[in-house]
Amino acid sequence: MSSASPIPAGLAGPIWSAVPAGRATAAAGTRLLHLPYWLMLTALTFNAALAFVNGNVRPLTPAVVIALEGALTLGCLLVALLHHRREMNLAVAFIVWLFLFMILRSAIVDPATSVKYFRDLLIAPTFFMLGLCTDRRYLNRYVLIGHTIVFTIGALEAFRTDLYSSLFHVKDYFIATRGLTEADFWNSDSDLFVSATRPNARFLSIADAVMASHRVSSVFLEPVSLGTYCIIASAYLFALWRSLGWKSRAYLLSTNLFLIVACDGRLAFVTFFATLFVCVFWRRWSRYLPALYLPGILLAAFVFVHIVDPARGNDDFLGRVVWTTDLLESYDVSEFLGLSEAFIDKAVDSGVGYIITTQSIFGLALFWLFCSCCSRYATREQICFNHALCLYVCFNSLVSYGFLSIKTAALLWLVKGIIEIGQAPPAPGRARLPARPLLR
């Protein structure tokens, strides 16, 4: 059964206007075929490629990494704007807000950091717009290519850690390009990222007897990003289940579970089942429910912390939640307006705190509205992926701002844009060749 089939009356209806059928047909010939997928794969793997160069060819500097990431983001934005369609208007309006706030913040606080913070939130609307002008026929093929790269490098790290370290020299890369020092890496016996080893036992220790006991990072070089990637892979699998062949389903499910265990992804483990739940009972959810996720979970977090008063200082999900609530209670007016960097070092462990500090409370509200409302909510795929995306952002925003990273955000938002354009998926297991040449 195609996942593009109509949903029950009363649930359908776009939040932003859909393209009329005639215009959509006429525009089909101008959809990009391969370029957006290549850009997504580049975003997924470029840090690993740079780490290889830094460790085996020549040392790199932070400026090189910043320049390449900035060029990739701006290149994707240019491609999307050159293929503008009216479904992009919400994303464009959000970008205009980000740009204007960057100008204001540059004049009042600091130009250099304001540009960096602008880029952080620019990634989501950019790849969403890129997805809106992307031909869907090769979506599953390229997602499987990217997933195979992540799985292969992850398995290499899990079973041949010495070879992985000799390829990427992770510690040297982060020292050279991220401003870290030897002292930041508390485990002197490991060449991996600082959080790859935990003082305590792994949460998911079921495979410790057959694989390395550290937290696997794969192409992302640090385990938190691999965990967030696994959440995105789960969203893709469950939301697009009906348009995938059984081999793709089995492959994605088994390898994704392996990666969740390998990276000891506590949040990924919980979100995997939350995503499965919303995708199974997708017909029961109101289209307005995703907008309530973030304010609802923030309210629940504050109530829980004030009633239970849990211990502070633990580096786990509960500890990060407590950190977020304590941080927000410390904010003054200038922090809520995004015009102070007094708490920026503390805000890196809280996605909500980070966005408020860098974009203001209004920027957080607009970003959340963009996440929850840029869906037509007209097919099972759109409904399920919208809920999954909002759960992903919501849970991650309590513990980190890593969900803004291009390494994982590129895939998430490209898929979001592709399924929102309303193209029918090809038959499971094959990608039909275009009847006439498409722009590349």
PDB file of N, CA and C in Angstrom, residues 280-343:
ATOM      1  N   VAL A 280       2.832   3.897  14.643  1.00  0.00           N
ATOM      2  CA  VAL A 280       1.828   2.828  14.645  1.00  0.00           C
ATOM      3  C   VAL A 280       0.426   3.404  14.814  1.00  0.00           C
ATOM      4  N   PHE A 281       0.301   4.397  15.688  1.00  0.00           N
ATOM      5  CA  PHE A 281      -1.017   4.964  15.986  1.00  0.00           C
ATOM      6  C   PHE A 281      -1.192   6.336  15.331  1.00  0.00           C
ATOM      7  N   TRP A 282      -0.670   6.487  14.124  1.00  0.00           N
ATOM      8  CA  TRP A 282      -0.624   7.785  13.458  1.00  0.00           C
ATOM      9  C   TRP A 282      -2.013   8.362  13.196  1.00  0.00           C
ATOM     10  N   ARG A 283      -3.016   7.527  13.020  1.00  0.00           N
ATOM     11  CA  ARG A 283      -4.361   8.030  12.713  1.00  0.00           C
ATOM     12  C   ARG A 283      -5.014   8.718  13.913  1.00  0.00           C
ATOM     13  N   ARG A 284      -4.500   8.499  15.098  1.00  0.00           N
ATOM     14  CA  ARG A 284      -5.139   9.019  16.301  1.00  0.00           C
ATOM     15  C   ARG A 284      -4.678  10.421  16.677  1.00  0.00           C
ATOM     16  N   TRP A 285      -3.616  10.929  16.034  1.00  0.00           N
ATOM     17  CA  TRP A 285      -3.015  12.174  16.508  1.00  0.00           C
ATOM     18  C   TRP A 285      -3.583  13.391  15.786  1.00  0.00           C
ATOM     19  N   SER A 286      -3.877  14.426  16.528  1.00  0.00           N
ATOM     20  CA  SER A 286      -4.301  15.697  15.949  1.00  0.00           C
ATOM     21  C   SER A 286      -3.129  16.358  15.241  1.00  0.00           C
ATOM     22  N   ARG A 287      -3.415  17.087  14.202  1.00  0.00           N
ATOM     23  CA  ARG A 287      -2.368  17.799  13.469  1.00  0.00           C
ATOM     24  C   ARG A 287      -1.720  18.878  14.325  1.00  0.00           C
ATOM     25  N   TYR A 288      -2.392  19.291  15.386  1.00  0.00           N
ATOM     26  CA  TYR A 288      -1.847  20.345  16.248  1.00  0.00           C
ATOM     27  C   TYR A 288      -1.005  19.789  17.391  1.00  0.00           C
ATOM     28  N   LEU A 289      -1.000  18.461  17.557  1.00  0.00           N
ATOM     29  CA  LEU A 289      -0.272  17.867  18.672  1.00  0.00           C
ATOM     30  C   LEU A 289       1.237  18.126  18.619  1.00  0.00           C
ATOM     31  N   PRO A 290       1.902  18.012  17.442  1.00  0.00           N
ATOM     32  CA  PRO A 290       3.354  18.251  17.429  1.00  0.00           C
ATOM     33  C   PRO A 290       3.759  19.611  17.982  1.00  0.00           C
ATOM     34  N   ALA A 291       2.942  20.633  17.776  1.00  0.00           N
ATOM     35  CA  ALA A 291       3.287  21.969  18.274  1.00  0.00           C
ATOM     36  C   ALA A 291       3.322  22.018  19.792  1.00  0.00           C
ATOM     37  N   LEU A 292       2.660  21.060  20.453  1.00  0.00           N
ATOM     38  CA  LEU A 292       2.600  21.054  21.911  1.00  0.00           C
ATOM     39  C   LEU A 292       3.741  20.274  22.552  1.00  0.00           C
ATOM     40  N   TYR A 293       4.524  19.539  21.757  1.00  0.00           N
ATOM     41  CA  TYR A 293       5.568  18.692  22.331  1.00  0.00           C
ATOM     42  C   TYR A 293       6.574  19.491  23.159  1.00  0.00           C
ATOM     43  N   LEU A 294       7.176  20.508  22.575  1.00  0.00           N
ATOM     44  CA  LEU A 294       8.232  21.235  23.283  1.00  0.00           C
ATOM     45  C   LEU A 294       7.708  21.984  24.502  1.00  0.00           C
ATOM     46  N   PRO A 295       6.664  22.816  24.375  1.00  0.00           N
ATOM     47  CA  PRO A 295       6.170  23.466  25.596  1.00  0.00           C
ATOM     48  C   PRO A 295       5.683  22.459  26.634  1.00  0.00           C
ATOM     49  N   GLY A 296       5.106  21.343  26.177  1.00  0.00           N
ATOM     50  CA  GLY A 296       4.621  20.336  27.115  1.00  0.00           C
ATOM     51  C   GLY A 296       5.745  19.672  27.872  1.00  0.00           C
ATOM     52  N   ILE A 297       6.820  19.296  27.177  1.00  0.00           N
ATOM     53  CA  ILE A 297       7.904  18.600  27.862  1.00  0.00           C
ATOM     54  C   ILE A 297       8.705  19.559  28.733  1.00  0.00           C
ATOM     55  N   LEU A 298       8.792  20.835  28.347  1.00  0.00           N
ATOM     56  CA  LEU A 298       9.457  21.814  29.201  1.00  0.00           C
ATOM     57  C   LEU A 298       8.667  22.028  30.492  1.00  0.00           C
ATOM     58  N   LEU A 299       7.358  22.145  30.356  1.00  0.00           N
ATOM     59  CA  LEU A 299       6.514  22.296  31.541  1.00  0.00           C
ATOM     60  C   LEU A 299       6.640  21.071  32.443  1.00  0.00           C
ATOM     61  N   ALA A 300       6.606  19.885  31.853  1.00  0.00           N
ATOM     62  CA  ALA A 300       6.739  18.658  32.637  1.00  0.00           C
ATOM     63  C   ALA A 300       8.090  18.594  33.329  1.00  0.00           C
ATOM     64  N   ALA A 301       9.149  19.056  32.640  1.00  0.00           N
ATOM     65  CA  ALA A 301      10.487  19.041  33.231  1.00  0.00           C
ATOM     66  C   ALA A 301      10.559  19.945  34.455  1.00  0.00           C
ATOM     67  N   PHE A 302      10.009  21.151  34.346  1.00  0.00           N
ATOM     68  CA  PHE A 302      10.029  22.076  35.477  1.00  0.00           C
ATOM     69  C   PHE A 302       9.222  21.526  36.658  1.00  0.00           C
ATOM     70  N   VAL A 303       8.056  20.961  36.379  1.00  0.00           N
ATOM     71  CA  VAL A 303       7.227  20.404  37.452  1.00  0.00           C
ATOM     72  C   VAL A 303       7.946  19.250  38.128  1.00  0.00           C
ATOM     73  N   PHE A 304       8.542  18.364  37.323  1.00  0.00           N
ATOM     74  CA  PHE A 304       9.249  17.208  37.872  1.00  0.00           C
ATOM     75  C   PHE A 304      10.421  17.633  38.752  1.00  0.00           C
ATOM     76  N   VAL A 305      11.235  18.560  38.260  1.00  0.00           N
ATOM     77  CA  VAL A 305      12.417  18.991  39.010  1.00  0.00           C
ATOM     78  C   VAL A 305      12.016  19.651  40.320  1.00  0.00           C
ATOM     79  N   HIS A 306      10.964  20.465  40.297  1.00  0.00           N
ATOM     80  CA  HIS A 306      10.563  21.163  41.511  1.00  0.00           C
ATOM     81  C   HIS A 306       9.900  20.240  42.534  1.00  0.00           C
ATOM     82  N   ILE A 307       9.252  19.176  42.056  1.00  0.00           N
ATOM     83  CA  ILE A 307       8.600  18.244  42.987  1.00  0.00           C
ATOM     84  C   ILE A 307       9.594  17.215  43.519  1.00  0.00           C
ATOM     85  N   VAL A 308      10.381  16.617  42.627  1.00  0.00           N
ATOM     86  CA  VAL A 308      11.288  15.532  43.009  1.00  0.00           C
ATOM     87  C   VAL A 308      12.605  16.057  43.550  1.00  0.00           C
ATOM     88  N   ASP A 309      13.062  17.188  43.019  1.00  0.00           N
ATOM     89  CA  ASP A 309      14.348  17.775  43.402  1.00  0.00           C
ATOM     90  C   ASP A 309      15.483  16.754  43.289  1.00  0.00           C
ATOM     91  N   PRO A 310      15.728  16.226  42.080  1.00  0.00           N
ATOM     92  CA  PRO A 310      16.767  15.203  41.917  1.00  0.00           C
ATOM     93  C   PRO A 310      18.166  15.785  42.115  1.00  0.00           C
ATOM     94  N   ALA A 311      19.144  14.895  42.283  1.00  0.00           N
ATOM     95  CA  ALA A 311      20.529  15.309  42.488  1.00  0.00           C
ATOM     96  C   ALA A 311      21.064  16.002  41.238  1.00  0.00           C
ATOM     97  N   ARG A 312      21.904  16.998  41.464  1.00  0.00           N
ATOM     98  CA  ARG A 312      22.532  17.725  40.373  1.00  0.00           C
ATOM     99  C   ARG A 312      23.877  17.092  40.016  1.00  0.00           C
ATOM    100  N   GLY A 313      24.335  17.375  38.804  1.00  0.00           N
ATOM    101  CA  GLY A 313      25.696  17.030  38.418  1.00  0.00           C
ATOM    102  C   GLY A 313      25.870  15.726  37.682  1.00  0.00           C
ATOM    103  N   ASN A 314      24.837  14.896  37.578  1.00  0.00           N
ATOM    104  CA  ASN A 314      24.974  13.629  36.861  1.00  0.00           C
ATOM    105  C   ASN A 314      24.931  13.858  35.356  1.00  0.00           C
ATOM    106  N   ASP A 315      25.864  13.243  34.618  1.00  0.00           N
ATOM    107  CA  ASP A 315      25.916  13.418  33.173  1.00  0.00           C
ATOM    108  C   ASP A 315      25.097  12.322  32.489  1.00  0.00           C
ATOM    109  N   ASP A 316      23.783  12.369  32.702  1.00  0.00           N
ATOM    110  CA  ASP A 316      22.862  11.475  32.035  1.00  0.00           C
ATOM    111  C   ASP A 316      21.636  12.293  31.630  1.00  0.00           C
ATOM    112  N   PHE A 317      20.625  11.623  31.081  1.00  0.00           N
ATOM    113  CA  PHE A 317      19.481  12.374  30.574  1.00  0.00           C
ATOM    114  C   PHE A 317      18.805  13.179  31.681  1.00  0.00           C
ATOM    115  N   LEU A 318      18.584  12.551  32.828  1.00  0.00           N
ATOM    116  CA  LEU A 318      17.948  13.260  33.932  1.00  0.00           C
ATOM    117  C   LEU A 318      18.813  14.420  34.405  1.00  0.00           C
ATOM    118  N   GLY A 319      20.125  14.182  34.476  1.00  0.00           N
ATOM    119  CA  GLY A 319      21.021  15.249  34.893  1.00  0.00           C
ATOM    120  C   GLY A 319      20.998  16.424  33.939  1.00  0.00           C
ATOM    121  N   ARG A 320      20.906  16.141  32.637  1.00  0.00           N
ATOM    122  CA  ARG A 320      20.844  17.225  31.644  1.00  0.00           C
ATOM    123  C   ARG A 320      19.517  17.973  31.717  1.00  0.00           C
ATOM    124  N   VAL A 321      18.432  17.261  32.012  1.00  0.00           N
ATOM    125  CA  VAL A 321      17.133  17.922  32.170  1.00  0.00           C
ATOM    126  C   VAL A 321      17.188  18.901  33.333  1.00  0.00           C
ATOM    127  N   VAL A 322      17.743  18.435  34.466  1.00  0.00           N
ATOM    128  CA  VAL A 322      17.895  19.318  35.625  1.00  0.00           C
ATOM    129  C   VAL A 322      18.775  20.511  35.269  1.00  0.00           C
ATOM    130  N   TRP A 323      19.835  20.254  34.513  1.00  0.00           N
ATOM    131  CA  TRP A 323      20.735  21.332  34.075  1.00  0.00           C
ATOM    132  C   TRP A 323      19.962  22.373  33.276  1.00  0.00           C
ATOM    133  N   THR A 324      19.097  21.922  32.367  1.00  0.00           N
ATOM    134  CA  THR A 324      18.322  22.840  31.532  1.00  0.00           C
ATOM    135  C   THR A 324      17.372  23.694  32.364  1.00  0.00           C
ATOM    136  N   THR A 325      16.657  23.073  33.288  1.00  0.00           N
ATOM    137  CA  THR A 325      15.717  23.859  34.097  1.00  0.00           C
ATOM    138  C   THR A 325      16.449  24.855  34.991  1.00  0.00           C
ATOM    139  N   ASP A 326      17.552  24.430  35.609  1.00  0.00           N
ATOM    140  CA  ASP A 326      18.326  25.349  36.443  1.00  0.00           C
ATOM    141  C   ASP A 326      18.895  26.494  35.617  1.00  0.00           C
ATOM    142  N   LEU A 327      19.334  26.172  34.406  1.00  0.00           N
ATOM    143  CA  LEU A 327      19.902  27.197  33.526  1.00  0.00           C
ATOM    144  C   LEU A 327      18.862  28.248  33.164  1.00  0.00           C
ATOM    145  N   LEU A 328      17.682  27.814  32.758  1.00  0.00           N
ATOM    146  CA  LEU A 328      16.642  28.756  32.353  1.00  0.00           C
ATOM    147  C   LEU A 328      16.171  29.613  33.528  1.00  0.00           C
ATOM    148  N   GLU A 329      16.177  29.044  34.717  1.00  0.00           N
ATOM    149  CA  GLU A 329      15.798  29.826  35.886  1.00  0.00           C
ATOM    150  C   GLU A 329      16.854  30.879  36.242  1.00  0.00           C
ATOM    151  N   SER A 330      18.072  30.701  35.738  1.00  0.00           N
ATOM    152  CA  SER A 330      19.148  31.661  35.987  1.00  0.00           C
ATOM    153  C   SER A 330      19.144  32.812  34.987  1.00  0.00           C
ATOM    154  N   TYR A 331      18.412  32.666  33.883  1.00  0.00           N
ATOM    155  CA  TYR A 331      18.429  33.679  32.832  1.00  0.00           C
ATOM    156  C   TYR A 331      17.752  34.968  33.292  1.00  0.00           C
ATOM    157  N   ASP A 332      18.315  36.066  32.814  1.00  0.00           N
ATOM    158  CA  ASP A 332      17.724  37.389  33.024  1.00  0.00           C
ATOM    159  C   ASP A 332      17.114  37.846  31.704  1.00  0.00           C
ATOM    160  N   VAL A 333      16.620  39.059  31.677  1.00  0.00           N
ATOM    161  CA  VAL A 333      15.968  39.582  30.475  1.00  0.00           C
ATOM    162  C   VAL A 333      16.917  39.571  29.286  1.00  0.00           C
ATOM    163  N   SER A 334      18.174  39.954  29.501  1.00  0.00           N
ATOM    164  CA  SER A 334      19.134  40.029  28.397  1.00  0.00           C
ATOM    165  C   SER A 334      19.372  38.653  27.781  1.00  0.00           C
ATOM    166  N   GLU A 335      19.377  37.589  28.588  1.00  0.00           N
ATOM    167  CA  GLU A 335      19.535  36.236  28.049  1.00  0.00           C
ATOM    168  C   GLU A 335      18.309  35.837  27.223  1.00  0.00           C
ATOM    169  N   PHE A 336      17.130  36.127  27.723  1.00  0.00           N
ATOM    170  CA  PHE A 336      15.919  35.769  26.976  1.00  0.00           C
ATOM    171  C   PHE A 336      15.777  36.574  25.689  1.00  0.00           C
ATOM    172  N   LEU A 337      16.418  37.722  25.632  1.00  0.00           N
ATOM    173  CA  LEU A 337      16.419  38.513  24.395  1.00  0.00           C
ATOM    174  C   LEU A 337      17.578  38.156  23.479  1.00  0.00           C
ATOM    175  N   GLY A 338      18.425  37.206  23.902  1.00  0.00           N
ATOM    176  CA  GLY A 338      19.548  36.776  23.067  1.00  0.00           C
ATOM    177  C   GLY A 338      20.650  37.800  22.956  1.00  0.00           C
ATOM    178  N   LEU A 339      20.785  38.659  23.955  1.00  0.00           N
ATOM    179  CA  LEU A 339      21.747  39.764  23.873  1.00  0.00           C
ATOM    180  C   LEU A 339      22.829  39.655  24.944  1.00  0.00           C
ATOM    181  N   SER A 340      23.069  38.440  25.416  1.00  0.00           N
ATOM    182  CA  SER A 340      24.100  38.230  26.419  1.00  0.00           C
ATOM    183  C   SER A 340      24.732  36.857  26.196  1.00  0.00           C
ATOM    184  N   GLU A 341      26.041  36.786  26.432  1.00  0.00           N
ATOM    185  CA  GLU A 341      26.747  35.515  26.318  1.00  0.00           C
ATOM    186  C   GLU A 341      27.247  35.034  27.673  1.00  0.00           C
ATOM    187  N   ALA A 342      26.663  35.534  28.727  1.00  0.00           N
ATOM    188  CA  ALA A 342      27.114  35.188  30.073  1.00  0.00           C
ATOM    189  C   ALA A 342      26.971  33.693  30.358  1.00  0.00           C
ATOM    190  N   PHE A 343      25.975  33.041  29.728  1.00  0.00           N
ATOM    191  CA  PHE A 343      25.718  31.628  30.022  1.00  0.00           C
ATOM    192  C   PHE A 343      26.035  30.727  28.829  1.00  0.00           C
TER     193      PHE A 343
END
